[in-house]
């Protein structure tokens, strides 16, 4: 058999109509408890017994303005689960493994996050291990020393990744020296962190008041809360966890071209000021962002990927910062088409403001926003992470369950207003990382400064 | 474990169907697995299976270019596809009201995809950008999945780059696409899986309505990709001008994942004993004890276990400081493997691996997309989607002696050693 492509692409019956959508069944309600314990820790427990597992997310506000804070915090996160009076590193791993569990800690300029999961039958062990680390971490000298060395190598490797180089350049370009920019410490700072520094940081900053613990899974919420109160009762302090100071508003300015000789691709990272989830304009902005570049069927992807073939991936997204949010536009393109891509990105930003999403575009993004929320919260892990992100803003499970109605209420006019207000090209700044010698065509477009 | 009741049947055109109803959440997953991956692409056309995957999204008889994406997303759904050594999958997860749409979209491109010169050229550009992003412009790009097979394997199907070379991609023609579709994208060479919120009778009716008249074509004969294991230790070095630190990947041949499943699972447990968690053997020895490496990992399959037929690969990978000699690392790994070969692991070591695997599988099944894809892949490769649910039991049945025997077979005189060397003048 050998058919031509034309023969393959048609049948005798011809094109068929798209079937209509069926009747949508609503999600069943979530049973949850949201409670602040005596020690100031807020605990949110949600019953979702889809599999016999428990997902856990602890978020501790963890800001610091000491220039060494990022390095100390990074070492703390790497060693908080390596030693207490009861457990060494192997005992931590063994106790968790035997209940199918895992816990890990990461830190950023805003939060210390400890997350993990276990078989539901191991819930008490999971809590016991967490409590042990929070109240009894000893930061053994040899563990601190070993992790310091490995962190320095990991930082070296991370800093060779184009995406990391671009992120660092963007942070510096838009926020200068604000602590929010210290997402990855300097290797030289990590090298001089002592175990005593880390112990002091734990005492001063790993605090329950102002922190939030989210549990989602196969456990009754009331029992979950009681178990947490019992396990973490010894975690106490009169002080509150430390919150990052507000960020300056993003100042629109030229894009910064960061030279990376030998690159075969350029990283675009554009950014503008936006608004937080609690702002009444937020649902309209969320829909406008989807239409611009927030999902595959967006203007940006259809232009620079599906029409021009400039990129594998292009997207715009909202990044939630401690006191607000920003819009981010990112893509990576071959050096030869970098200038062309910039032209198209600016064109689409301008078009977004001047030719706002049509009713049909708004319908599409509205359905997508509602449907993808349903999908992303249908797993325990997805739901736990979503709730933890909201909880840090002071929001709860209700916000999540009410959000589909908020999206349904947005009008086409409101989306147009958000598009004009937030996507105007004059509001943006950002960076392009690439081989400057191959990007001379950018000069013809203007608005780009070489570092 | 929550086990969906499985329904399996075959349409008259040969399409195999797996239905896994579960009404926990009002969402459905739909996937189609085609029994062709990059091991089947012809010489001179490296990367073709993956390039073709891109083209399957570019329109079909009833759907203009971009319509596929828009219809899924405007129904509230998400989608993707991926190309593996032995199969290519396509999938959607949507609110359950959109089930018929997803079936319609998959059926339309199985029946009559639009393969055009314009879309082919556009997607060659997009795939080249994907390769620049994930391989050429990135330190350790393609490590180890692209770089290790040519060291471990001799024959083109097993050894070549599944992402493809730019020259091969650029030479792909619409006629190649037509021939590839007619050969491999027959309904009899595919599995349709539907999981989530639906009733079996309604789904069966919709499946017959949309897929029933996709004309049947013969199922292509699958050649054997068998080849002997290496007769010695084969070493190869890859210079990476972007990588700041050296890295090493070891590749070993392991039993046939399909015909010798339990023997294969022995290696999965072995990988856990060796490298899963801070208390595992290689973590303790290489990372925390001798402090030779920054990270170490071990596992079956280049993309994970249970996603390829024979021959499959057991890998150990590590990243290390330039001051450390790679032979010191290899000697330490061999010593740890020898210890396991002569003294079986204790019961607690295996209990840790078993419990973590049970938890991993639960988590995977809790995500509808993973569950749908696993059911489809197990139907395609094993003819038994229910294996997805019995894996924890099979893993927990593995004995210490079997793990010890598996360790004994990881021989230094029959393996591939790939090293990544930061090239002089590397980026900082």
Short mmCIF file of N, CA and C in Angstrom, two decimals, chain A residues 145-265:
data_model
loop_
_atom_site.label_atom_id
_atom_site.label_comp_id
_atom_site.label_asym_id
_atom_site.label_seq_id
_atom_site.Cartn_x
_atom_site.Cartn_y
_atom_site.Cartn_z
N UNK A 145 29.54 20.64 56.76
CA UNK A 145 30.74 20.74 55.92
C UNK A 145 30.54 20.01 54.58
N UNK A 146 30.00 18.81 54.64
CA UNK A 146 29.79 18.03 53.42
C UNK A 146 28.81 18.72 52.47
N UNK A 147 27.69 19.20 53.00
CA UNK A 147 26.68 19.84 52.16
C UNK A 147 27.21 21.14 51.56
N UNK A 148 28.04 21.86 52.33
CA UNK A 148 28.63 23.09 51.82
C UNK A 148 29.38 22.81 50.51
N UNK A 149 30.21 21.78 50.53
CA UNK A 149 30.98 21.41 49.34
C UNK A 149 30.08 21.04 48.17
N UNK A 150 29.06 20.22 48.46
CA UNK A 150 28.16 19.80 47.38
C UNK A 150 27.35 20.97 46.85
N UNK A 151 26.94 21.87 47.77
CA UNK A 151 26.17 23.04 47.32
C UNK A 151 26.99 23.90 46.37
N UNK A 152 28.28 24.07 46.69
CA UNK A 152 29.12 24.89 45.83
C UNK A 152 29.17 24.28 44.43
N UNK A 153 29.29 22.95 44.36
CA UNK A 153 29.32 22.31 43.03
C UNK A 153 27.96 22.44 42.34
N UNK A 154 26.88 22.27 43.09
CA UNK A 154 25.54 22.39 42.47
C UNK A 154 25.29 23.81 41.97
N UNK A 155 25.77 24.79 42.73
CA UNK A 155 25.61 26.19 42.30
C UNK A 155 26.40 26.41 41.01
N UNK A 156 27.60 25.84 40.94
CA UNK A 156 28.41 25.96 39.73
C UNK A 156 27.67 25.36 38.52
N UNK A 157 27.09 24.19 38.73
CA UNK A 157 26.36 23.54 37.63
C UNK A 157 25.13 24.36 37.26
N UNK A 158 24.39 24.80 38.27
CA UNK A 158 23.16 25.56 37.99
C UNK A 158 23.49 26.84 37.21
N UNK A 159 24.57 27.49 37.60
CA UNK A 159 24.91 28.76 36.95
C UNK A 159 25.38 28.58 35.52
N UNK A 160 25.60 27.33 35.09
CA UNK A 160 25.95 27.11 33.69
C UNK A 160 24.70 26.91 32.83
N UNK A 161 23.53 26.79 33.48
CA UNK A 161 22.27 26.59 32.74
C UNK A 161 21.77 27.92 32.20
N UNK A 162 21.48 27.99 30.89
CA UNK A 162 21.00 29.25 30.32
C UNK A 162 19.79 29.82 31.06
N UNK A 163 18.88 28.95 31.49
CA UNK A 163 17.67 29.46 32.14
C UNK A 163 18.02 30.14 33.48
N UNK A 164 19.02 29.62 34.17
CA UNK A 164 19.42 30.21 35.45
C UNK A 164 20.14 31.54 35.22
N UNK A 165 21.01 31.56 34.21
CA UNK A 165 21.72 32.80 33.87
C UNK A 165 20.70 33.89 33.54
N UNK A 166 19.69 33.52 32.77
CA UNK A 166 18.68 34.50 32.36
C UNK A 166 17.86 34.98 33.55
N UNK A 167 17.51 34.05 34.44
CA UNK A 167 16.71 34.43 35.60
C UNK A 167 17.48 35.40 36.51
N UNK A 168 18.76 35.11 36.72
CA UNK A 168 19.56 36.00 37.57
C UNK A 168 19.68 37.39 36.95
N UNK A 169 19.88 37.40 35.65
CA UNK A 169 20.02 38.69 34.97
C UNK A 169 18.72 39.48 35.06
N UNK A 170 17.59 38.79 34.90
CA UNK A 170 16.29 39.47 34.99
C UNK A 170 16.08 40.05 36.39
N UNK A 171 16.36 39.25 37.41
CA UNK A 171 16.14 39.72 38.78
C UNK A 171 16.94 40.97 39.07
N UNK A 172 18.20 40.96 38.66
CA UNK A 172 19.07 42.10 38.92
C UNK A 172 18.59 43.31 38.12
N UNK A 173 18.19 43.07 36.88
CA UNK A 173 17.77 44.17 36.02
C UNK A 173 16.51 44.85 36.54
N UNK A 174 15.59 44.07 37.10
CA UNK A 174 14.33 44.71 37.50
C UNK A 174 14.28 45.09 38.97
N UNK A 175 15.09 44.41 39.83
CA UNK A 175 15.00 44.72 41.26
C UNK A 175 16.31 45.15 41.90
N UNK A 176 17.36 45.34 41.11
CA UNK A 176 18.63 45.79 41.68
C UNK A 176 19.14 44.83 42.74
N UNK A 177 19.28 45.34 43.98
CA UNK A 177 19.89 44.53 45.02
C UNK A 177 18.90 44.12 46.11
N UNK A 178 17.62 44.22 45.84
CA UNK A 178 16.61 43.79 46.82
C UNK A 178 16.85 42.32 47.20
N UNK A 179 16.63 41.97 48.48
CA UNK A 179 16.87 40.56 48.88
C UNK A 179 16.12 39.54 48.01
N UNK A 180 15.03 39.96 47.38
CA UNK A 180 14.25 39.06 46.52
C UNK A 180 15.10 38.50 45.37
N UNK A 181 16.18 39.21 45.02
CA UNK A 181 17.01 38.77 43.88
C UNK A 181 17.98 37.66 44.27
N UNK A 182 18.11 37.41 45.58
CA UNK A 182 19.15 36.44 46.00
C UNK A 182 18.59 35.02 46.01
N UNK A 183 18.21 34.55 44.83
CA UNK A 183 17.57 33.23 44.73
C UNK A 183 18.61 32.13 44.83
N UNK A 184 19.83 32.44 44.45
CA UNK A 184 20.89 31.45 44.55
C UNK A 184 22.10 32.15 45.16
N UNK A 185 22.60 31.66 46.30
CA UNK A 185 23.70 32.38 46.94
C UNK A 185 25.00 32.28 46.13
N UNK A 186 25.93 33.16 46.47
CA UNK A 186 27.27 33.08 45.88
C UNK A 186 27.99 31.88 46.48
N UNK A 187 28.71 31.14 45.63
CA UNK A 187 29.47 29.98 46.12
C UNK A 187 30.45 30.41 47.20
N UNK A 188 31.05 31.60 47.03
CA UNK A 188 32.04 32.07 48.01
C UNK A 188 31.40 32.34 49.37
N UNK A 189 30.13 32.75 49.39
CA UNK A 189 29.43 32.95 50.66
C UNK A 189 29.10 31.60 51.31
N UNK A 190 28.67 30.65 50.49
CA UNK A 190 28.35 29.32 51.03
C UNK A 190 29.60 28.72 51.68
N UNK A 191 30.76 28.97 51.07
CA UNK A 191 32.01 28.36 51.55
C UNK A 191 32.35 28.74 52.99
N UNK A 192 31.87 29.90 53.44
CA UNK A 192 32.26 30.34 54.80
C UNK A 192 31.14 30.19 55.83
N UNK A 193 30.06 29.50 55.46
CA UNK A 193 28.97 29.28 56.43
C UNK A 193 29.40 28.22 57.44
N UNK A 194 29.25 28.52 58.71
CA UNK A 194 29.60 27.57 59.78
C UNK A 194 28.34 26.95 60.36
N UNK A 195 28.50 25.77 60.95
CA UNK A 195 27.35 25.09 61.57
C UNK A 195 26.69 26.00 62.61
N UNK A 196 27.50 26.75 63.35
CA UNK A 196 26.93 27.63 64.39
C UNK A 196 26.02 28.69 63.77
N UNK A 197 26.40 29.22 62.58
CA UNK A 197 25.55 30.21 61.89
C UNK A 197 24.19 29.60 61.56
N UNK A 198 24.23 28.35 61.13
CA UNK A 198 22.99 27.70 60.70
C UNK A 198 22.10 27.42 61.91
N UNK A 199 22.71 26.98 62.99
CA UNK A 199 21.92 26.74 64.21
C UNK A 199 21.27 28.04 64.68
N UNK A 200 22.02 29.12 64.62
CA UNK A 200 21.46 30.42 65.06
C UNK A 200 20.31 30.84 64.14
N UNK A 201 20.48 30.60 62.86
CA UNK A 201 19.42 30.97 61.91
C UNK A 201 18.15 30.15 62.18
N UNK A 202 18.34 28.87 62.48
CA UNK A 202 17.17 28.03 62.78
C UNK A 202 16.42 28.60 63.99
N UNK A 203 17.17 28.89 65.05
CA UNK A 203 16.53 29.42 66.27
C UNK A 203 15.78 30.72 65.97
N UNK A 204 16.39 31.58 65.16
CA UNK A 204 15.80 32.90 64.92
C UNK A 204 14.66 32.86 63.92
N UNK A 205 14.70 31.93 62.96
CA UNK A 205 13.78 32.05 61.81
C UNK A 205 12.87 30.86 61.52
N UNK A 206 13.17 29.67 62.02
CA UNK A 206 12.27 28.53 61.74
C UNK A 206 11.17 28.56 62.80
N UNK A 207 10.12 29.36 62.53
CA UNK A 207 9.13 29.69 63.56
C UNK A 207 7.71 29.33 63.12
N UNK A 208 6.90 28.88 64.08
CA UNK A 208 5.53 28.47 63.72
C UNK A 208 4.58 29.64 63.45
N UNK A 209 4.75 30.74 64.20
CA UNK A 209 3.79 31.84 64.07
C UNK A 209 3.95 32.52 62.71
N UNK A 210 2.88 32.52 61.92
CA UNK A 210 2.99 33.09 60.57
C UNK A 210 3.25 32.04 59.52
N UNK A 211 3.53 30.81 59.95
CA UNK A 211 3.76 29.73 58.99
C UNK A 211 2.48 28.95 58.75
N UNK A 212 2.49 28.14 57.71
CA UNK A 212 1.28 27.38 57.40
C UNK A 212 1.67 25.96 57.00
N UNK A 213 0.87 25.00 57.49
CA UNK A 213 1.09 23.59 57.15
C UNK A 213 -0.17 23.08 56.45
N UNK A 214 0.00 22.51 55.27
CA UNK A 214 -1.14 21.99 54.50
C UNK A 214 -1.02 20.47 54.40
N UNK A 215 -2.12 19.78 54.68
CA UNK A 215 -2.16 18.32 54.58
C UNK A 215 -3.33 17.94 53.70
N UNK A 216 -3.07 17.13 52.70
CA UNK A 216 -4.14 16.70 51.80
C UNK A 216 -4.02 15.20 51.62
N UNK A 217 -5.12 14.49 51.78
CA UNK A 217 -5.05 13.07 51.51
C UNK A 217 -6.05 12.24 52.27
N UNK A 218 -5.67 10.99 52.47
CA UNK A 218 -6.57 9.99 53.01
C UNK A 218 -6.56 10.02 54.53
N UNK A 219 -6.97 11.15 55.11
CA UNK A 219 -7.09 11.26 56.56
C UNK A 219 -8.20 12.26 56.85
N UNK A 220 -8.98 11.97 57.87
CA UNK A 220 -10.06 12.89 58.25
C UNK A 220 -9.44 14.19 58.76
N UNK A 221 -9.92 15.35 58.29
CA UNK A 221 -9.31 16.63 58.68
C UNK A 221 -9.20 16.83 60.19
N UNK A 222 -10.23 16.48 60.93
CA UNK A 222 -10.18 16.72 62.38
C UNK A 222 -9.07 15.89 63.02
N UNK A 223 -8.94 14.64 62.56
CA UNK A 223 -7.88 13.78 63.11
C UNK A 223 -6.51 14.33 62.68
N UNK A 224 -6.43 14.84 61.47
CA UNK A 224 -5.15 15.39 60.99
C UNK A 224 -4.72 16.56 61.85
N UNK A 225 -5.67 17.46 62.14
CA UNK A 225 -5.34 18.65 62.93
C UNK A 225 -4.91 18.24 64.34
N UNK A 226 -5.64 17.28 64.91
CA UNK A 226 -5.29 16.82 66.26
C UNK A 226 -3.90 16.20 66.28
N UNK A 227 -3.59 15.45 65.24
CA UNK A 227 -2.27 14.79 65.17
C UNK A 227 -1.16 15.84 65.05
N UNK A 228 -1.42 16.89 64.26
CA UNK A 228 -0.42 17.96 64.11
C UNK A 228 -0.24 18.69 65.44
N UNK A 229 -1.37 19.00 66.10
CA UNK A 229 -1.28 19.72 67.38
C UNK A 229 -0.45 18.92 68.37
N UNK A 230 -0.64 17.60 68.38
CA UNK A 230 0.11 16.76 69.31
C UNK A 230 1.58 16.68 68.91
N UNK A 231 1.84 16.49 67.62
CA UNK A 231 3.22 16.27 67.17
C UNK A 231 4.04 17.55 67.23
N UNK A 232 3.43 18.70 66.89
CA UNK A 232 4.19 19.94 66.78
C UNK A 232 3.98 20.88 67.96
N UNK A 233 3.38 20.35 69.04
CA UNK A 233 3.14 21.17 70.22
C UNK A 233 4.42 21.76 70.79
N UNK A 234 5.53 21.04 70.62
CA UNK A 234 6.80 21.52 71.18
C UNK A 234 7.51 22.55 70.31
N UNK A 235 6.95 22.84 69.15
CA UNK A 235 7.56 23.85 68.26
C UNK A 235 6.95 25.20 68.64
N UNK A 236 7.72 26.05 69.32
CA UNK A 236 7.15 27.25 69.92
C UNK A 236 8.08 28.44 69.79
N UNK A 237 7.50 29.61 69.70
CA UNK A 237 8.27 30.84 69.84
C UNK A 237 7.28 31.99 69.96
N UNK A 238 7.69 33.05 70.65
CA UNK A 238 6.82 34.23 70.74
C UNK A 238 6.92 35.08 69.49
N UNK A 239 8.02 34.91 68.79
CA UNK A 239 8.23 35.75 67.59
C UNK A 239 7.48 35.16 66.39
N UNK A 240 7.34 35.98 65.36
CA UNK A 240 6.69 35.53 64.13
C UNK A 240 7.73 35.32 63.03
N UNK A 241 7.43 34.41 62.14
CA UNK A 241 8.31 34.15 61.00
C UNK A 241 8.46 35.44 60.18
N UNK A 242 9.61 35.60 59.53
CA UNK A 242 9.91 36.92 58.97
C UNK A 242 9.55 37.05 57.49
N UNK A 243 8.82 38.11 57.22
CA UNK A 243 8.22 38.34 55.91
C UNK A 243 9.10 39.30 55.10
N UNK A 244 9.21 39.02 53.82
CA UNK A 244 10.03 39.85 52.93
C UNK A 244 9.45 41.25 52.79
N UNK A 245 10.30 42.29 52.81
CA UNK A 245 9.76 43.64 52.60
C UNK A 245 9.23 43.79 51.18
N UNK A 246 8.30 44.75 50.99
CA UNK A 246 7.69 44.93 49.66
C UNK A 246 8.75 45.17 48.58
N UNK A 247 8.41 44.75 47.38
CA UNK A 247 9.30 44.98 46.24
C UNK A 247 9.01 46.33 45.63
N UNK A 248 10.02 46.97 45.04
CA UNK A 248 9.72 48.17 44.27
C UNK A 248 8.91 47.79 43.02
N UNK A 249 8.08 48.72 42.56
CA UNK A 249 7.37 48.49 41.30
C UNK A 249 8.38 48.36 40.16
N UNK A 250 8.08 47.57 39.19
CA UNK A 250 8.99 47.42 38.05
C UNK A 250 8.97 48.69 37.20
N UNK A 251 10.16 49.22 36.93
CA UNK A 251 10.27 50.41 36.09
C UNK A 251 10.45 49.97 34.64
N UNK A 252 9.57 50.42 33.75
CA UNK A 252 9.77 50.08 32.34
C UNK A 252 11.08 50.68 31.85
N UNK A 253 11.88 49.90 31.15
CA UNK A 253 13.10 50.44 30.55
C UNK A 253 13.59 49.50 29.45
N UNK A 254 14.72 49.88 28.83
CA UNK A 254 15.27 49.08 27.75
C UNK A 254 15.51 47.64 28.20
N UNK A 255 15.45 46.73 27.23
CA UNK A 255 15.88 45.36 27.51
C UNK A 255 17.39 45.36 27.61
N UNK A 256 17.90 44.53 28.51
CA UNK A 256 19.35 44.41 28.67
C UNK A 256 19.81 43.17 27.90
N UNK A 257 20.77 43.37 27.00
CA UNK A 257 21.34 42.23 26.27
C UNK A 257 22.55 41.72 27.04
N UNK A 258 22.46 40.48 27.53
CA UNK A 258 23.56 39.89 28.30
C UNK A 258 24.33 38.94 27.38
N UNK A 259 25.60 39.22 27.21
CA UNK A 259 26.39 38.45 26.25
C UNK A 259 26.75 37.08 26.82
N UNK A 260 26.47 36.04 26.06
CA UNK A 260 26.91 34.68 26.42
C UNK A 260 27.54 34.08 25.16
N UNK A 261 28.83 34.35 24.97
CA UNK A 261 29.48 33.95 23.72
C UNK A 261 29.34 32.44 23.49
N UNK A 262 29.10 32.07 22.26
CA UNK A 262 28.99 30.65 21.93
C UNK A 262 27.58 30.09 22.04
N UNK A 263 26.63 30.89 22.57
CA UNK A 263 25.25 30.41 22.65
C UNK A 263 24.70 30.17 21.27
N UNK A 264 23.92 29.09 21.11
CA UNK A 264 23.22 28.89 19.83
C UNK A 264 21.78 29.38 19.93
N UNK A 265 21.37 29.74 21.16
CA UNK A 265 20.01 30.25 21.36
C UNK A 265 20.04 31.48 22.24
#
